[in-house]
Short mmCIF file of C-alpha atoms in Angstrom, two decimals:
data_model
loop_
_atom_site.label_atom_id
_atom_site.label_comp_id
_atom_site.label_asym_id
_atom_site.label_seq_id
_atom_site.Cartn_x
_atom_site.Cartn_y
_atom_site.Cartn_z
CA UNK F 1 11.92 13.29 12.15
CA UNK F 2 15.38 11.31 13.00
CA UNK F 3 15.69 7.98 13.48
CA UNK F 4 18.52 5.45 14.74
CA UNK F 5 20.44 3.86 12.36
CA UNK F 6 21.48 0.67 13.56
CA UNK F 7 24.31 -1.91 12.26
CA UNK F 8 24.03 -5.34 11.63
CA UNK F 9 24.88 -6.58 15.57
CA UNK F 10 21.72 -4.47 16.69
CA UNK F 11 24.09 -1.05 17.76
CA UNK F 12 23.71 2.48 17.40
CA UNK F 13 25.70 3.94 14.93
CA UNK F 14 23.84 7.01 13.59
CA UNK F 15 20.68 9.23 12.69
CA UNK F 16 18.88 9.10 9.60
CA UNK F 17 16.61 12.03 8.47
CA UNK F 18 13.19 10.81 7.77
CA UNK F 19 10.72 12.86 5.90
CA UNK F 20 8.04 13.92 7.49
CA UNK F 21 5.43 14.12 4.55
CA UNK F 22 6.64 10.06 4.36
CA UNK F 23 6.63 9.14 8.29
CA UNK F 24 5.52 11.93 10.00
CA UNK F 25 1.92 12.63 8.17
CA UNK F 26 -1.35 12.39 9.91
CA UNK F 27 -2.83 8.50 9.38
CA UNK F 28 -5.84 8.24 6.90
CA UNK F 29 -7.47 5.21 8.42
CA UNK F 30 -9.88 5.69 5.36
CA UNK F 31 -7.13 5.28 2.73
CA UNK F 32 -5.48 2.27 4.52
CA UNK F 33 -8.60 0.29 4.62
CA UNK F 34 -9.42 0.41 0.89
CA UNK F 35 -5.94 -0.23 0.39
CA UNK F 36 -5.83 -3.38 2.06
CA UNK F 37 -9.12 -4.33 1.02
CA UNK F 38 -7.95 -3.61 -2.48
CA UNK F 39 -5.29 -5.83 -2.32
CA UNK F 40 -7.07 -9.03 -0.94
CA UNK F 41 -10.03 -8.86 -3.19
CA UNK F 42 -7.06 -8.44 -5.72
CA UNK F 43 -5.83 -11.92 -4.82
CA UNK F 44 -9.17 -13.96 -5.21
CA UNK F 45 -9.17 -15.86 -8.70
CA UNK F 46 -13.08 -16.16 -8.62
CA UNK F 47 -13.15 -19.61 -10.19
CA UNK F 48 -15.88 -20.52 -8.26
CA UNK F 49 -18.78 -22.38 -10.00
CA UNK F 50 -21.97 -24.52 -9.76
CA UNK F 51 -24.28 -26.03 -12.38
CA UNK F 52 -27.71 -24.03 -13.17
CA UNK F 53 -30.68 -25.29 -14.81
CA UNK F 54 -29.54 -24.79 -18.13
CA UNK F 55 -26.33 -26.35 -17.31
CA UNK F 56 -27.78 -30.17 -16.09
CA UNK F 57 -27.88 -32.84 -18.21
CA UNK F 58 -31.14 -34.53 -18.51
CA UNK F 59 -35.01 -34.76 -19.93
CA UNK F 60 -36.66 -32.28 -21.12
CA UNK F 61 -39.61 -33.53 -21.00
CA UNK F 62 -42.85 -32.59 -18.66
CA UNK F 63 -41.87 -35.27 -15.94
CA UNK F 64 -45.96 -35.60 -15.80
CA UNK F 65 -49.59 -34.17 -16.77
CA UNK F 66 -50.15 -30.66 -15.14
CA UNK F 67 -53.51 -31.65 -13.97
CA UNK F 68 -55.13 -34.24 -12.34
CA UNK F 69 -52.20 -36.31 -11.06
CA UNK F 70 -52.92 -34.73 -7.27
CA UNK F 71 -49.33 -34.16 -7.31
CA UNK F 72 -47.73 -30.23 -7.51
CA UNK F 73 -46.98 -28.86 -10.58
CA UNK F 74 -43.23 -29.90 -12.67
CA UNK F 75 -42.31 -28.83 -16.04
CA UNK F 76 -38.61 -30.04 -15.74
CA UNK F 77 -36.15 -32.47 -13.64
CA UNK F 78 -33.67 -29.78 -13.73
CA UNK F 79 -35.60 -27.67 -11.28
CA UNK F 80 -33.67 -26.74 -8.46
CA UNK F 81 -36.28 -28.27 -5.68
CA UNK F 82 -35.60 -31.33 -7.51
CA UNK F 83 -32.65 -33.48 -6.42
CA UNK F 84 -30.17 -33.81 -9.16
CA UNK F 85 -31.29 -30.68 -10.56
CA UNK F 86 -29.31 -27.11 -10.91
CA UNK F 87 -28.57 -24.45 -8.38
CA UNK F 88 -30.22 -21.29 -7.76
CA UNK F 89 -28.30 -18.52 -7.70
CA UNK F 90 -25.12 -20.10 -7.23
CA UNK F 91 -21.27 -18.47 -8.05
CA UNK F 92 -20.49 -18.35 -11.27
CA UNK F 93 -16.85 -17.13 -12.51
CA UNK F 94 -16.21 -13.83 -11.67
CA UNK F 95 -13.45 -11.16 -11.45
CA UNK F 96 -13.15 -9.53 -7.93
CA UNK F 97 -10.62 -7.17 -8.97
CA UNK F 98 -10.68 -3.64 -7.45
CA UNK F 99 -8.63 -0.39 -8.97
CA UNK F 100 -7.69 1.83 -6.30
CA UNK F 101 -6.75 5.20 -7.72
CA UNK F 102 -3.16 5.90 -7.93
CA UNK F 103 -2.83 9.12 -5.13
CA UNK F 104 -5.24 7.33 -2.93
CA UNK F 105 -2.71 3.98 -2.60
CA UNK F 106 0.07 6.96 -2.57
CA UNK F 107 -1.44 8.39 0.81
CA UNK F 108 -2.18 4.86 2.18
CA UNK F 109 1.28 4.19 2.01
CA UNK F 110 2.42 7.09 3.21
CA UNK F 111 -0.46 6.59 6.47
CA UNK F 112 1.29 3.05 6.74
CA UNK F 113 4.84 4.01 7.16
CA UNK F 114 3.56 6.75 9.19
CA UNK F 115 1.78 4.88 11.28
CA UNK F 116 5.06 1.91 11.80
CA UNK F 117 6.83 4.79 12.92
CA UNK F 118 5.02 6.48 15.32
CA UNK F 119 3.83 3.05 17.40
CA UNK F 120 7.74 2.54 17.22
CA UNK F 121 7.33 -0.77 15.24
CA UNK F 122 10.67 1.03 12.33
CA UNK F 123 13.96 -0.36 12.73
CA UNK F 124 16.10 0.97 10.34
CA UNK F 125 19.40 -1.04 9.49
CA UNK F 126 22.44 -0.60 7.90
CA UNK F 127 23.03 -1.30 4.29
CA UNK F 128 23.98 -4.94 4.27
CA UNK F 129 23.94 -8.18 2.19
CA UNK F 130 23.53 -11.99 2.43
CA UNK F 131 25.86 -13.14 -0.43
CA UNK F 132 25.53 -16.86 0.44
CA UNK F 133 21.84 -16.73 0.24
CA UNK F 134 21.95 -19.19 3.11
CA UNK F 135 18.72 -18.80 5.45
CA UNK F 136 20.67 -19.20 8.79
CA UNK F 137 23.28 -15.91 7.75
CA UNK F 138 19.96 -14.41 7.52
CA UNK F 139 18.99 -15.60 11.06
CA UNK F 140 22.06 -14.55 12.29
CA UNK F 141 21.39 -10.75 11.68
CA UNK F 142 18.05 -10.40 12.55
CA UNK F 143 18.02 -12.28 15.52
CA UNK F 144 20.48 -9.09 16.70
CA UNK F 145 17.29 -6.54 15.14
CA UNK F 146 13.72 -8.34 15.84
CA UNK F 147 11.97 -11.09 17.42
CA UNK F 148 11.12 -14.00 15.70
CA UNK F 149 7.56 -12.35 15.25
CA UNK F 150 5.52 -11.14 11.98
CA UNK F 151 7.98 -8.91 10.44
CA UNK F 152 8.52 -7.36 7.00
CA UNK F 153 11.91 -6.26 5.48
CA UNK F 154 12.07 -3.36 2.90
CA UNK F 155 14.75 -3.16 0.76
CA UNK F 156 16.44 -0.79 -1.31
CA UNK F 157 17.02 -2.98 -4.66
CA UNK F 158 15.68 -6.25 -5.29
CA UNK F 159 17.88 -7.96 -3.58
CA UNK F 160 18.09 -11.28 -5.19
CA UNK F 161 20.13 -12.84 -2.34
CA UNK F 162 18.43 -11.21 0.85
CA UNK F 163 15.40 -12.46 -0.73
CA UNK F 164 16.53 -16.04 -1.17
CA UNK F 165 17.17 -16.43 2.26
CA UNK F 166 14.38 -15.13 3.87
CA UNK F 167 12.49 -17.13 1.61
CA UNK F 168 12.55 -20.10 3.98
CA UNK F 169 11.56 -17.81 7.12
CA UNK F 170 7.72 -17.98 7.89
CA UNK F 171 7.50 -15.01 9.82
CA UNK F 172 9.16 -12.64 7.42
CA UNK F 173 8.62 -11.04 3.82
CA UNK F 174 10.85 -9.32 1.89
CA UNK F 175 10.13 -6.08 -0.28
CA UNK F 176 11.34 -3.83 -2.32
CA UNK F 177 10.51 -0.30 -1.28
CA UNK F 178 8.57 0.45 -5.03
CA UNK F 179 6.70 -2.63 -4.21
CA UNK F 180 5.49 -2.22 -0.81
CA UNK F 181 2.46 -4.09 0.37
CA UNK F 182 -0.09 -2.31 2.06
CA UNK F 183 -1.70 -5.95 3.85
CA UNK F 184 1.89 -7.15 4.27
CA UNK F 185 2.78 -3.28 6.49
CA UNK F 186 -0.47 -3.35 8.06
CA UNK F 187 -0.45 -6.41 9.94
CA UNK F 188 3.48 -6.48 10.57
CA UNK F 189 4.53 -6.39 14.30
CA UNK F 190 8.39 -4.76 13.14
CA UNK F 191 9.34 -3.37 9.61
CA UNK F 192 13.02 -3.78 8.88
CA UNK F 193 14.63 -1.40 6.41
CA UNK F 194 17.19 -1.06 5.57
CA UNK F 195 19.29 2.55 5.27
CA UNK F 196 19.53 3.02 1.26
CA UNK F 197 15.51 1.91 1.36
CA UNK F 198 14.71 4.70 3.62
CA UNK F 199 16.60 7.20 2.18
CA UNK F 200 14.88 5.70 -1.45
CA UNK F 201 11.64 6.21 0.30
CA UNK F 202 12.03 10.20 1.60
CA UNK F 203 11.87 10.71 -2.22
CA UNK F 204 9.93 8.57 -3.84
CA UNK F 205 6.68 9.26 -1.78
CA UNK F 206 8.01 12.85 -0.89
CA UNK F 207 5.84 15.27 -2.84
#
């Protein structure tokens, strides 16, 4: 599939060959879904933790008789019905980490740029850098590409610059296009890339 290669004021200036196995493949919803579930379990750092029984500090001593008192049974003030005591089957530290396997996050991303391109969310820009690092050059260019909407921007190196000034942008994120984001793609309303990222990406998820 072709696409439009556009310059840096928003106009035409060429096609671009896009593979097809990359953005022209039939969209695993499957594949997607465990990859962005993947990566947000992925970001939890399962700290999360409450005292149980064996963790209060207090008597250990019968707090009374077990008969004849009228009252119910107690063998211990760390009880959980008691106040002050521990919790029941509360969260204790955990990891929430998920592997997904390496060709199943290959064909998600392949079903995510596939999908960008088809519901016409790609624009694909020419090769071009921010060398001041200042957020409103940044501005200046995309405001000729996007809206100021939900957007990411792949790149074709890392970009130390480009990435400096979008830094300050809420509504953008900035990627390298071996370190693509499957959460990041799936809920982006345009995907920026530029020309030397899409040509980076025909091979690098071509098979």
């Amino acid at each position: 599939m072709n696409a439009k290669v556009l310059s840096k004021d928003g106009k035409e200036l060429r096609d671009i060959e896009l593979n097809d196995a990359v953005f022209g493949r039939e969209v695993s919803e499957g594949a997607v879904y465990y990859a962005v579930n993947a990566e947000l379990a992925n970001r939890r750092v399962g700290t999360a933790a409450v005292k149980g029984r064996s963790d209060v500090v207090g008597s250990r001593k019968k707090p009374w008789r077990q008969k004849g008192t009228g009252r119910a049974r107690a063998g211990s003030r760390q009880s959980p019905v008691w106040v002050g005591g521990g919790v029941a089957f509360g969260p204790q530290p955990r990891s929430y980490r998920q592997r997904l396997p390496r060709k199943q996050k290959r064909v998600a991303m392949k079903s995510l740029l596939s999908m960008i391109a088809q519901r016409e969310r790609l624009v694909v820009v020419e090769d071009f850098d921010v060398e001041s690092g200042k957020t409103r050059d940044l501005m200046a260019i995309l405001r000729n590409l996007v809206p100021q909407e939900r957007t990411v921007m792949v790149l074709g190196d890392d970009g130390v610059m480009m990435r400096r000034a979008g830094r300050n942008i809420p509504w953008l994120r900035s990627l390298a296009f071996n370190r693509l984001s499957a959460h990041e793609l799936f809920y982006a309303h345009k995907v920026v890339m530029t020309e030397s990222a899409a040509k980076s990406l025909n091979e690098f998820y071509g098979d």
